PDB file of C-alpha atoms in Angstrom:
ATOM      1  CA  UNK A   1      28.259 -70.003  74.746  1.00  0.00           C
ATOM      2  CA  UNK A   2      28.426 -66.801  76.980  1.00  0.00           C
ATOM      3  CA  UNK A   3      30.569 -64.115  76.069  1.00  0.00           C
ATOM      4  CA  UNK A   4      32.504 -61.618  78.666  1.00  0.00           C
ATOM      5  CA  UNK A   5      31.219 -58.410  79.013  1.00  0.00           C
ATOM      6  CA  UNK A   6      32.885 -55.817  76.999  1.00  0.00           C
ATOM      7  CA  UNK A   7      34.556 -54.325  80.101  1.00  0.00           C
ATOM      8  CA  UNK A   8      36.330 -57.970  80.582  1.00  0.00           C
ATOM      9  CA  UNK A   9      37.264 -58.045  77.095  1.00  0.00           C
ATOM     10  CA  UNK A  10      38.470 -54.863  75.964  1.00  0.00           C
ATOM     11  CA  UNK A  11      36.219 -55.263  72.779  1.00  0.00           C
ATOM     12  CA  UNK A  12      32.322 -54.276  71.806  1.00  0.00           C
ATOM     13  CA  UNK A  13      30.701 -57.736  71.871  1.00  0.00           C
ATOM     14  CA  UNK A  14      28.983 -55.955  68.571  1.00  0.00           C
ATOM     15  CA  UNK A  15      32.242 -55.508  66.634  1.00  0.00           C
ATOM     16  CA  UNK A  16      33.129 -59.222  67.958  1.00  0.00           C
ATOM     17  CA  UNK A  17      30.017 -60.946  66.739  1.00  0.00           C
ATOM     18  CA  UNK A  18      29.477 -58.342  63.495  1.00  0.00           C
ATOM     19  CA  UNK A  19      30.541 -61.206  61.040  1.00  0.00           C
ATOM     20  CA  UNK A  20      28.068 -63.365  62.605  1.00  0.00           C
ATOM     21  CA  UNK A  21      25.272 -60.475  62.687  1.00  0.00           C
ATOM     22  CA  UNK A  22      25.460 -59.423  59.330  1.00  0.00           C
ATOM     23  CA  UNK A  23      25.427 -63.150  57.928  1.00  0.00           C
ATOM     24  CA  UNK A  24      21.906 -63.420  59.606  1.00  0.00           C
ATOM     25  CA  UNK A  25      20.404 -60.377  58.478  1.00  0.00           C
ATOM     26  CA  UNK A  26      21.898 -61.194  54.945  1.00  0.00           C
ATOM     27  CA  UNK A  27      20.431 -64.920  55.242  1.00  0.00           C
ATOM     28  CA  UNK A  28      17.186 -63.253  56.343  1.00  0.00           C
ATOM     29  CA  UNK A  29      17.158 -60.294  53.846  1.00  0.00           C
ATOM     30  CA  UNK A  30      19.136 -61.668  50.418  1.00  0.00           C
ATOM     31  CA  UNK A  31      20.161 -58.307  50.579  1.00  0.00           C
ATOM     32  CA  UNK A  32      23.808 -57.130  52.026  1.00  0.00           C
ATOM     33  CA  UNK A  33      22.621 -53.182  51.780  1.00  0.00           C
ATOM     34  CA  UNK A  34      19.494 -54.234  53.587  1.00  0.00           C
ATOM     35  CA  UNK A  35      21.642 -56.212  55.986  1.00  0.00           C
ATOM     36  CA  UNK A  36      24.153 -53.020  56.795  1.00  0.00           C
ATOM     37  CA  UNK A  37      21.176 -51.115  57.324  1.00  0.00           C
ATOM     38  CA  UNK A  38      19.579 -53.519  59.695  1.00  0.00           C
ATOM     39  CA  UNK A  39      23.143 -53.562  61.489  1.00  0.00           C
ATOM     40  CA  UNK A  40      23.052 -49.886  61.483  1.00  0.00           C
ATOM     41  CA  UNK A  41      19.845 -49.804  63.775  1.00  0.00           C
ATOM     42  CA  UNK A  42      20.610 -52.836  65.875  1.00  0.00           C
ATOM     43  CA  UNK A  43      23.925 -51.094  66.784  1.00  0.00           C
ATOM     44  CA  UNK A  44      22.076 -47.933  67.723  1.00  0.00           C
ATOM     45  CA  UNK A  45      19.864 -50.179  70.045  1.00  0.00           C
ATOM     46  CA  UNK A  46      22.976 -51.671  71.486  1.00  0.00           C
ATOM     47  CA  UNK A  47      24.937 -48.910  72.225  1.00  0.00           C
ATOM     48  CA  UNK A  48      22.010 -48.476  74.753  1.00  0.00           C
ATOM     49  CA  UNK A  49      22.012 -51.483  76.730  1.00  0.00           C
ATOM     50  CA  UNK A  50      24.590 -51.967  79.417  1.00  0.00           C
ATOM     51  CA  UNK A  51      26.951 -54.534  78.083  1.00  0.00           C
ATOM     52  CA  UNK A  52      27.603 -56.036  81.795  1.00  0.00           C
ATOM     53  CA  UNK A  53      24.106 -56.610  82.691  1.00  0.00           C
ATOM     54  CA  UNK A  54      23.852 -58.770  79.712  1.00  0.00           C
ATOM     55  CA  UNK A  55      24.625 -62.743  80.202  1.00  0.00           C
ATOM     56  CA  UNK A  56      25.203 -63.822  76.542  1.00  0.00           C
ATOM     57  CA  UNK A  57      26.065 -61.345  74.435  1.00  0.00           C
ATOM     58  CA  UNK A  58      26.094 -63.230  71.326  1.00  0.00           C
ATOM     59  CA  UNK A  59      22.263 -64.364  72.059  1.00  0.00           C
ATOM     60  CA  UNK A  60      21.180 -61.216  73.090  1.00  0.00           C
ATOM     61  CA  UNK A  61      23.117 -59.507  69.583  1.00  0.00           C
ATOM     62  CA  UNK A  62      21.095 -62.001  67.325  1.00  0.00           C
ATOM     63  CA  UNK A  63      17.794 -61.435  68.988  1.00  0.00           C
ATOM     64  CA  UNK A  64      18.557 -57.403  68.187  1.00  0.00           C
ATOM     65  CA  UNK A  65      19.149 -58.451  64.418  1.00  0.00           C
ATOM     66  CA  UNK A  66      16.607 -61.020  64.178  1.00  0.00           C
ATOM     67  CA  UNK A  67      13.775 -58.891  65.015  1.00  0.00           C
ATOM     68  CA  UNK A  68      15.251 -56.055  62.967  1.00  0.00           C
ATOM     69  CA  UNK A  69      15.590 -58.188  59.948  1.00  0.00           C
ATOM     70  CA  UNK A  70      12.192 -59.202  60.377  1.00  0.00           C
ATOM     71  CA  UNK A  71      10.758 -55.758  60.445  1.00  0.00           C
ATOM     72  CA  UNK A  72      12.475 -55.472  57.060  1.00  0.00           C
ATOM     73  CA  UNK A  73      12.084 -58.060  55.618  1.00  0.00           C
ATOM     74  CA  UNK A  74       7.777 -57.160  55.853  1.00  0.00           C
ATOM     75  CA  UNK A  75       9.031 -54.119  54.541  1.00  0.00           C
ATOM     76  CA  UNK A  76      10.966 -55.434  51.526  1.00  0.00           C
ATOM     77  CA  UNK A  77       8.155 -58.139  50.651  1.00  0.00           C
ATOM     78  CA  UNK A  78       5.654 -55.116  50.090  1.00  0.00           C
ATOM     79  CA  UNK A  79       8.482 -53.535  47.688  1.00  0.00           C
ATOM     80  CA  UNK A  80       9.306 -57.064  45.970  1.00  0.00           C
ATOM     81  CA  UNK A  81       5.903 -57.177  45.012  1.00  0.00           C
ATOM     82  CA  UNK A  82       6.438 -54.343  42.231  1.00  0.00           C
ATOM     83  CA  UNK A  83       9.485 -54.858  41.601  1.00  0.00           C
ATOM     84  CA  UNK A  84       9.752 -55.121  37.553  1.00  0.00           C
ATOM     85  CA  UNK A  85      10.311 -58.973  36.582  1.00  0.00           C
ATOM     86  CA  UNK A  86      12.097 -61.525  38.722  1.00  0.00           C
ATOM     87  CA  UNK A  87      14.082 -60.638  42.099  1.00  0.00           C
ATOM     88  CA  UNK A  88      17.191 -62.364  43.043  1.00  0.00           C
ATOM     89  CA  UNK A  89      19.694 -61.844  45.825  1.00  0.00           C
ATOM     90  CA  UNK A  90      22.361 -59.322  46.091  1.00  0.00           C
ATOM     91  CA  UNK A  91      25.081 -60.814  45.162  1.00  0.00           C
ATOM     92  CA  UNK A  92      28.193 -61.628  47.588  1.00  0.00           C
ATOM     93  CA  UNK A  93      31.624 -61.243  46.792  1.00  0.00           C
ATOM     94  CA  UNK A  94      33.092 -64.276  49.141  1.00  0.00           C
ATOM     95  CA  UNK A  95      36.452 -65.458  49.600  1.00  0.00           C
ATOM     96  CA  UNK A  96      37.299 -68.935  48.585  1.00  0.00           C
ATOM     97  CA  UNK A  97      37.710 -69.670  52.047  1.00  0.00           C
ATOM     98  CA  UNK A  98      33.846 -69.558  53.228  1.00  0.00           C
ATOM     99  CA  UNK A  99      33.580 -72.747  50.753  1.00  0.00           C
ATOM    100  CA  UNK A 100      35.829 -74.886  53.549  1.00  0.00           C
ATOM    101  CA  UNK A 101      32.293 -74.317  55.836  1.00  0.00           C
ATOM    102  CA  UNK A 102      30.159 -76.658  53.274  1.00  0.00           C
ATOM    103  CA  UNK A 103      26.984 -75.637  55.272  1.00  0.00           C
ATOM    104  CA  UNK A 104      27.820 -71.689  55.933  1.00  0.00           C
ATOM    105  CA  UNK A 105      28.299 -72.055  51.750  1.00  0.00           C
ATOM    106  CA  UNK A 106      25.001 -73.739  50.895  1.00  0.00           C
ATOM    107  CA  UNK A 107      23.688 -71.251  53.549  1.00  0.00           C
ATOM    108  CA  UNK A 108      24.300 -68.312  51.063  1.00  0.00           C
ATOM    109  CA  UNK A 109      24.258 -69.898  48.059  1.00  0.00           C
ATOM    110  CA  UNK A 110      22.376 -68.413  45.251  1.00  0.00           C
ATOM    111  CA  UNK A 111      20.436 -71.717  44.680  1.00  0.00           C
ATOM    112  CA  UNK A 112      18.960 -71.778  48.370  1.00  0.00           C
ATOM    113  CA  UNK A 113      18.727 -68.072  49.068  1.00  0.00           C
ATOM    114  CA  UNK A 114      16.185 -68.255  46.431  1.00  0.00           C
ATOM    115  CA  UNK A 115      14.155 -71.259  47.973  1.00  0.00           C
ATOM    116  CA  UNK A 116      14.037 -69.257  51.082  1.00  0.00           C
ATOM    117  CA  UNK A 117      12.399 -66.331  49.229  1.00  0.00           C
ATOM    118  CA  UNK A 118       9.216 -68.862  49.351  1.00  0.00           C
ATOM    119  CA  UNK A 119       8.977 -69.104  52.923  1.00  0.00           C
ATOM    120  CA  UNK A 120       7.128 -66.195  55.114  1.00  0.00           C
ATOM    121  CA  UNK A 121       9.263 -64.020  56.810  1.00  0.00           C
ATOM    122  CA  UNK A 122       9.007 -66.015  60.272  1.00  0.00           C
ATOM    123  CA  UNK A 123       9.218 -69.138  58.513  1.00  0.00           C
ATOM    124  CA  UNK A 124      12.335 -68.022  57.182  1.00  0.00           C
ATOM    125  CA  UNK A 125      13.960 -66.409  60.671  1.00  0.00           C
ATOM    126  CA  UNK A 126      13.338 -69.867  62.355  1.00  0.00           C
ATOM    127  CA  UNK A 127      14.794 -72.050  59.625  1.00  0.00           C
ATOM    128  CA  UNK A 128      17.710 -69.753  59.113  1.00  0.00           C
ATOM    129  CA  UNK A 129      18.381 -70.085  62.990  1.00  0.00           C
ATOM    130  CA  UNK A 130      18.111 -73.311  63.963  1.00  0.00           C
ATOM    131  CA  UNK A 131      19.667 -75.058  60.922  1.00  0.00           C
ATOM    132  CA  UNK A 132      22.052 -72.646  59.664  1.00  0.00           C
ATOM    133  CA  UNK A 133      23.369 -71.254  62.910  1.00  0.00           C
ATOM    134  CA  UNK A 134      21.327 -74.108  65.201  1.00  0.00           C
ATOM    135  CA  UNK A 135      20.255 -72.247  67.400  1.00  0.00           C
ATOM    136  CA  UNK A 136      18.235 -73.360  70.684  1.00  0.00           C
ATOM    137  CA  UNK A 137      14.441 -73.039  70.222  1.00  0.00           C
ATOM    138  CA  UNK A 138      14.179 -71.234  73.377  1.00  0.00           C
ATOM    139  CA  UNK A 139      16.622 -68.532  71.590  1.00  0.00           C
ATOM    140  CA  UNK A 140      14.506 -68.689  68.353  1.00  0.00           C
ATOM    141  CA  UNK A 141      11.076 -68.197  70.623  1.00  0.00           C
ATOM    142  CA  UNK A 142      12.587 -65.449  72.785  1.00  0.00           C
ATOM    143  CA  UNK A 143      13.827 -63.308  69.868  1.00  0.00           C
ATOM    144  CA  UNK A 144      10.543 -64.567  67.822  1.00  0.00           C
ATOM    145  CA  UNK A 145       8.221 -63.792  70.777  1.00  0.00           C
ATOM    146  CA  UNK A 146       6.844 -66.992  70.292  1.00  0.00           C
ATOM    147  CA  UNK A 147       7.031 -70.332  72.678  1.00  0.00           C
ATOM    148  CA  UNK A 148       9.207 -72.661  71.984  1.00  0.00           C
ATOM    149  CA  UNK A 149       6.523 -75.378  70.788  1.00  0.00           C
ATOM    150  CA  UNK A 150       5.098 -73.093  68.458  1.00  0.00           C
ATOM    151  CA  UNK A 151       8.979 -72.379  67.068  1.00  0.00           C
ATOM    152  CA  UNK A 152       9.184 -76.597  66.370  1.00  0.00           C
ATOM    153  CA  UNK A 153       6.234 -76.262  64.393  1.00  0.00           C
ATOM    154  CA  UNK A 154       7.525 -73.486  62.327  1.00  0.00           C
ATOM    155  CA  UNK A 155      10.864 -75.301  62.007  1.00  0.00           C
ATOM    156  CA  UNK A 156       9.426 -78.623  60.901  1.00  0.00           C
ATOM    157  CA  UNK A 157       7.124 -76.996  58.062  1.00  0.00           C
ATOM    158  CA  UNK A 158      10.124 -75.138  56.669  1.00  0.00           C
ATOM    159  CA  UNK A 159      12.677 -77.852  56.589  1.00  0.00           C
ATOM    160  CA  UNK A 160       9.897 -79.857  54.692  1.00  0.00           C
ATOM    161  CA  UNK A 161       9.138 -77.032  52.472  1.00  0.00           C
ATOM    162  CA  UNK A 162      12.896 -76.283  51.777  1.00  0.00           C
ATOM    163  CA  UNK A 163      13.966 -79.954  51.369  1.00  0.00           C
ATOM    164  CA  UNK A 164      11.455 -80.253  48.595  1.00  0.00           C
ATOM    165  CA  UNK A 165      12.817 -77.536  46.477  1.00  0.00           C
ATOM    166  CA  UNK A 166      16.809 -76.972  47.965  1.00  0.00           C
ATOM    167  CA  UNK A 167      19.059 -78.703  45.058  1.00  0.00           C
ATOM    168  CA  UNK A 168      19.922 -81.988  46.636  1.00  0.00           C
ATOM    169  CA  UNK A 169      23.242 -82.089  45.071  1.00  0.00           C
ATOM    170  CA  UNK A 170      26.368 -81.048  46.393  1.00  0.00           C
ATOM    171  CA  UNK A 171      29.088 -80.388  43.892  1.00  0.00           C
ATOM    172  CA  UNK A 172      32.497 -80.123  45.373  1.00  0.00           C
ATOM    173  CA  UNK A 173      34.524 -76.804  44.622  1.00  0.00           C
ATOM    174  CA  UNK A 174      36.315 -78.919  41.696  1.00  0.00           C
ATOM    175  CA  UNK A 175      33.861 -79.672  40.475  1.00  0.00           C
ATOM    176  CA  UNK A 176      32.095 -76.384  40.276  1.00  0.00           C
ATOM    177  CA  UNK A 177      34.883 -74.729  39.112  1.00  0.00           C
ATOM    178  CA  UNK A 178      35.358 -76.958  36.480  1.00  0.00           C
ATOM    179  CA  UNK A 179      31.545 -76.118  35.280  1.00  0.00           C
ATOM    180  CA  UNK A 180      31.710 -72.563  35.635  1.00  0.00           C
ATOM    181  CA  UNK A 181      34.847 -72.433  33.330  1.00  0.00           C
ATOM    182  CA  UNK A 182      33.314 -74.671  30.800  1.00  0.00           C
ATOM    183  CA  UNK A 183      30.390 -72.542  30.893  1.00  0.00           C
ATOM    184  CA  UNK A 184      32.029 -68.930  30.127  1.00  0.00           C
ATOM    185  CA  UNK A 185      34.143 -70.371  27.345  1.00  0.00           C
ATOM    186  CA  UNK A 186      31.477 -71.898  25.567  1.00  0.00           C
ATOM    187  CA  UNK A 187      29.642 -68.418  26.425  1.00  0.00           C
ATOM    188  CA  UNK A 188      32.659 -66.701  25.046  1.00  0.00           C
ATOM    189  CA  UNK A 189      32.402 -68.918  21.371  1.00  0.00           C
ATOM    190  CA  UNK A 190      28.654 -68.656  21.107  1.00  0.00           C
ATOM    191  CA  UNK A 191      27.932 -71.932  19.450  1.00  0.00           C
ATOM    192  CA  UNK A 192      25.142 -73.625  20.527  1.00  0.00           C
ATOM    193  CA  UNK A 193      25.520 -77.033  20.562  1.00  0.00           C
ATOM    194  CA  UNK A 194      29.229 -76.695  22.879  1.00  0.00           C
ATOM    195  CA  UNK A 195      26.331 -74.450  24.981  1.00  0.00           C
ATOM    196  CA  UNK A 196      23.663 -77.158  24.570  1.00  0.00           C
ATOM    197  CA  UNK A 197      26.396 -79.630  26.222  1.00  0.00           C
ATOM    198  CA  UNK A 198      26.753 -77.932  29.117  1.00  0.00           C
ATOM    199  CA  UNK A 199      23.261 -77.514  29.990  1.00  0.00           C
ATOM    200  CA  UNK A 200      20.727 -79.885  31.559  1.00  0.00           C
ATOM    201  CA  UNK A 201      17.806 -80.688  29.697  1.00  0.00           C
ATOM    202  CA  UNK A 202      15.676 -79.355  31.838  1.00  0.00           C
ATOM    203  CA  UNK A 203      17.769 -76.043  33.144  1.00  0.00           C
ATOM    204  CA  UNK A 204      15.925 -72.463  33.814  1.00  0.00           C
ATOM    205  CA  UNK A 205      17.701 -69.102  33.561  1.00  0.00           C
ATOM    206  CA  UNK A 206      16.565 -66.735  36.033  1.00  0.00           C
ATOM    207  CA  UNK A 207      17.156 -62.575  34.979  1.00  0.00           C
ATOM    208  CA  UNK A 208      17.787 -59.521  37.387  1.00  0.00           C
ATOM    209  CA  UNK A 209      17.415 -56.227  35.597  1.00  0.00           C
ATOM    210  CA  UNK A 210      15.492 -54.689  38.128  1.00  0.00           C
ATOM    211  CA  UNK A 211      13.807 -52.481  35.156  1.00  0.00           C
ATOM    212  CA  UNK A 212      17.008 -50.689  35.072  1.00  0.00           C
ATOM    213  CA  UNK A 213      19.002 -53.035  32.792  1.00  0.00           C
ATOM    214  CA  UNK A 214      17.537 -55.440  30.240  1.00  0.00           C
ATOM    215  CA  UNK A 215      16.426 -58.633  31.378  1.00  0.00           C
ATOM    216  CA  UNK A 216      14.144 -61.289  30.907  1.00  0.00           C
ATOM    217  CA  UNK A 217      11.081 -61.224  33.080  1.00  0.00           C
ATOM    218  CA  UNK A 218       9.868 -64.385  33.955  1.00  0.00           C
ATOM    219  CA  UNK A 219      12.259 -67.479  34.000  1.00  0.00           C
ATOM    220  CA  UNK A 220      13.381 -68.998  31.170  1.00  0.00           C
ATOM    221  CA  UNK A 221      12.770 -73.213  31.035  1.00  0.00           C
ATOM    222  CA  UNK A 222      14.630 -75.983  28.573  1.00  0.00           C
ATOM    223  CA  UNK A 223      18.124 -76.361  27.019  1.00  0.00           C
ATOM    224  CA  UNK A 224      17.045 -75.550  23.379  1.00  0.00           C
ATOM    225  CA  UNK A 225      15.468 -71.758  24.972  1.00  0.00           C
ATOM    226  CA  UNK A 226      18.492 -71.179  27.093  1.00  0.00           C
ATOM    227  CA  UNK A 227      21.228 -71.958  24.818  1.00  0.00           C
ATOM    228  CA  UNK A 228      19.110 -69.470  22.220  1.00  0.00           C
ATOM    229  CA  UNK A 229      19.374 -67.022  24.034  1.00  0.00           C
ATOM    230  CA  UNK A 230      22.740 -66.902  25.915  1.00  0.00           C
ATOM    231  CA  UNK A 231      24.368 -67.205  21.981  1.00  0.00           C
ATOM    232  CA  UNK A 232      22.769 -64.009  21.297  1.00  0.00           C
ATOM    233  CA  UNK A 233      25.635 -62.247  23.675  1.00  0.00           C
ATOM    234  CA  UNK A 234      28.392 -63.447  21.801  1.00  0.00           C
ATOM    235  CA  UNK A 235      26.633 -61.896  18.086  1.00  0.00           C
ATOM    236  CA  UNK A 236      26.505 -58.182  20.430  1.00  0.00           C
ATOM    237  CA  UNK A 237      27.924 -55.857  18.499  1.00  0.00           C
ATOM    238  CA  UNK A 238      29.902 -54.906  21.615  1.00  0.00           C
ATOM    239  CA  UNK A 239      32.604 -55.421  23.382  1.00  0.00           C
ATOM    240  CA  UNK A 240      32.473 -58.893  25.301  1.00  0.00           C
ATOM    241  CA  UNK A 241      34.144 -60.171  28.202  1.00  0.00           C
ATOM    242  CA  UNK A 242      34.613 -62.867  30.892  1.00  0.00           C
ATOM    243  CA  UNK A 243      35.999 -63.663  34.349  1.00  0.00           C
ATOM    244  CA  UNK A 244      35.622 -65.696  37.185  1.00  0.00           C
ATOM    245  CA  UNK A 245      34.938 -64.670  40.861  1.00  0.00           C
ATOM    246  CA  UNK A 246      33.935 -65.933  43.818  1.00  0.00           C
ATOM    247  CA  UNK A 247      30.274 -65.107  44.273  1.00  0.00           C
ATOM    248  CA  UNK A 248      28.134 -66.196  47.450  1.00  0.00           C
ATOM    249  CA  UNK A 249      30.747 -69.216  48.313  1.00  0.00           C
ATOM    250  CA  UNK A 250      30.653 -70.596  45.202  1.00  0.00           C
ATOM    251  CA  UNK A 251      32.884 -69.398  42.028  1.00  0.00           C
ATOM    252  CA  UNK A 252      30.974 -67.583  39.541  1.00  0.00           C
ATOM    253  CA  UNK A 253      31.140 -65.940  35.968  1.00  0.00           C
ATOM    254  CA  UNK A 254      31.578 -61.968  35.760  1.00  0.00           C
ATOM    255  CA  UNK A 255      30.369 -60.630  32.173  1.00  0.00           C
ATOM    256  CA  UNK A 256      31.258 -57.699  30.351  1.00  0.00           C
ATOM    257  CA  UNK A 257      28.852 -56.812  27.777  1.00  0.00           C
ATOM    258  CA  UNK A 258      29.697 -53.351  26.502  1.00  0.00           C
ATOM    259  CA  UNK A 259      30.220 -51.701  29.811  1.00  0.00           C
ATOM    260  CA  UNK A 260      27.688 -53.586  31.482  1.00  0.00           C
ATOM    261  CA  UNK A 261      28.350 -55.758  33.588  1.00  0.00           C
ATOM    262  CA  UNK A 262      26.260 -59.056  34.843  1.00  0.00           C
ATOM    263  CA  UNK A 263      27.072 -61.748  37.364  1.00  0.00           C
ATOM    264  CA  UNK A 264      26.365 -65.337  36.608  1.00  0.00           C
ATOM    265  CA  UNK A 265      25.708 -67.522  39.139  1.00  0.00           C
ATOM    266  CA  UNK A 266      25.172 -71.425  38.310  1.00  0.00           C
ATOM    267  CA  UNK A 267      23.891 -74.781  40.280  1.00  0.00           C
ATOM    268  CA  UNK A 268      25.114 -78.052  39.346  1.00  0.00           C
ATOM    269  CA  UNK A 269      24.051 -81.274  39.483  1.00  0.00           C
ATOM    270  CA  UNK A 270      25.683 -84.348  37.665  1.00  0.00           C
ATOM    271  CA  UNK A 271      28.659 -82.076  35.808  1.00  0.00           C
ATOM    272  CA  UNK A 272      25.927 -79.914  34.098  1.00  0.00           C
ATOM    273  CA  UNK A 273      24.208 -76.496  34.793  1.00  0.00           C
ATOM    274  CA  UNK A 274      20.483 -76.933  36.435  1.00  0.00           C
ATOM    275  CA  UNK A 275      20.296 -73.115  37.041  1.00  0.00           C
ATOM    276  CA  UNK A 276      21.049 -69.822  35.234  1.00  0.00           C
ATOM    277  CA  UNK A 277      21.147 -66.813  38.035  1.00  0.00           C
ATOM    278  CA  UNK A 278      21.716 -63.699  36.512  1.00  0.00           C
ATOM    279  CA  UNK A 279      21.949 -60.516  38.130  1.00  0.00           C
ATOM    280  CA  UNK A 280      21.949 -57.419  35.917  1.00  0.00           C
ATOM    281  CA  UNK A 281      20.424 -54.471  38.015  1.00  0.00           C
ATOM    282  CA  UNK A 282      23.547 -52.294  38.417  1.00  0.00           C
ATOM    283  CA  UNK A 283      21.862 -51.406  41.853  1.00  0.00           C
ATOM    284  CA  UNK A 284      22.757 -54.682  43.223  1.00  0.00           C
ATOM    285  CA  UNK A 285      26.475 -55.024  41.804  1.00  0.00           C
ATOM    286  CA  UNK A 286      28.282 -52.481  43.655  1.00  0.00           C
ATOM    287  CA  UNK A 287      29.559 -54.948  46.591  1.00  0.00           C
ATOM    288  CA  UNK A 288      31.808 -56.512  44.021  1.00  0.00           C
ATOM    289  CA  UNK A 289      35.632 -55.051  45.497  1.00  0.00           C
ATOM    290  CA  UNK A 290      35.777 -56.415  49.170  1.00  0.00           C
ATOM    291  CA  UNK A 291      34.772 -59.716  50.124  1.00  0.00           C
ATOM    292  CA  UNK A 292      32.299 -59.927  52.715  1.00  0.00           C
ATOM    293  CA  UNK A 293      33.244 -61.190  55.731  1.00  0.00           C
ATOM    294  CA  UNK A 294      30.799 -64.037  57.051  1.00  0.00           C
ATOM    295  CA  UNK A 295      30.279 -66.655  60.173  1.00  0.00           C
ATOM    296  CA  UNK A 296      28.278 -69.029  61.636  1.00  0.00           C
TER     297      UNK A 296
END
């Protein structure tokens, strides 16, 4: 699709597309601070380029972000490597509405965000690309600086490593909802067998804290552990509170414990929870006012 020059428009093919650019560079990153930075620069490289001399806009735009967000991302793995126990996404606030786009949903879903954390950075650019925003290879090899061959390759490894560990599920937003609420009010009573019903047998809880706010470090496996230790918030001797919210296109538990607050995100399979996500680092919970706005 090729997009009018600006001059033809009336409006910055940048500011047009900016939904679109920051949803790759979040995709790519897992971080939306990381992803307004990488905006940041690719607008400062725009605002050089002659609009009219440029065919497709959109392509061109993507190619700016992609090979920002790469640069980053080689950055950020370097950093992830001491960061203090186990790193999960920045969390989203989303409307309800990105949920209607099943795949843009999945796309940013806690649950897959994390299985592309296992992938290499270009790995990660090309599968994020071509099968979230299916792209043409010839776009993924210009902006990769790769040929197009070489790009199928890449493509073809990652959708075989992501299909064997992307939840193979899909819960409709019922559904999920329906979970989620079960979830914080047996959360809320602290009893653990109405928390053992809720759980899979074989669930894992996965902690943020970042080393700034107490977590677990390494995830925690089996119903029996999980249950344990999620009871433990209702005997605080603190204040405790829950509420819902729409996190990454998917609704979500918010958690008041004391003053500190925690976002719960949860996949499920079968009407029961398979994953714990749960992001503590204060750090990464300051995008929680204004959804973001995202597009394919």
């Amino acid at each position: 699709m090729t997009t009018a020059p600006a001059a033809e428009t009336g409006t910055d093919p940048f500011v047009t597309h900016r939904s679109l650019l920051f949803t790759v560079a979040y995709e790519l990153l897992g971080s939306a601070a990381d992803a307004e930075d990488v905006l940041q620069e690719s607008w400062l490289r725009w605002a050089d380029v002659d609009p009219a001399r440029v065919r497709d806009a959109r392509a061109y735009l993507v190619r700016i972000v992609t090979r920002q967000s790469l640069n980053r991302l080689r950055t950020l793995s370097r950093r992830r490597e001491q960061y203090v126990g186990e790193w999960l996404p920045e969390p989203l606030l989303t409307s309800p509405d990105v949920a209607e786009d099943v795949e843009l949903a999945e796309s940013v879903s806690f649950a897959m965000l994390t299985v592309l954390e296992t992938l290499g950075p270009t790995e990660r650019a090309v599968f994020v690309l071509r099968e979230v925003f299916e792209l043409p290879y010839e776009e993924i090899a210009e902006a990769l600086g790769k040929t197009s061959a070489a790009v199928r390759q890449v493509a073809r490894r990652a959708r075989g490593h992501v299909a064997a560990r992307r939840p193979r599920v899909r819960v409709t937003r019922s559904e999920q909802e329906r979970v989620v609420e079960r979830f914080l009010a047996t959360l809320r009573t602290g009893r653990l067998q109405d928390l053992m019903e809720v759980l899979a047998p074989d669930v894992v809880l996965i902690a943020d804290g970042g080393g700034i706010a107490a977590a677990l470090l390494a995830p925690l496996h089996g119903a029996d552990a999980v249950a344990a230790l999620l009871a433990r918030a209702h005997r605080a001797p603190v204040a405790f509170d829950t509420g819902t919210l729409w996190l990454n296109g998917a609704p979500a538990g918010l958690v008041d414990l004391g003053g500190e607050l925690s976002v719960i995100s949860l996949a499920v399979a079968d009407g029961l929870v398979t994953r714990v996500y749960i992001v503590r680092n204060p750090q990464k919970l300051t995008r929680l006012d204004v959804p973001a706005a995202l597009a394919r």
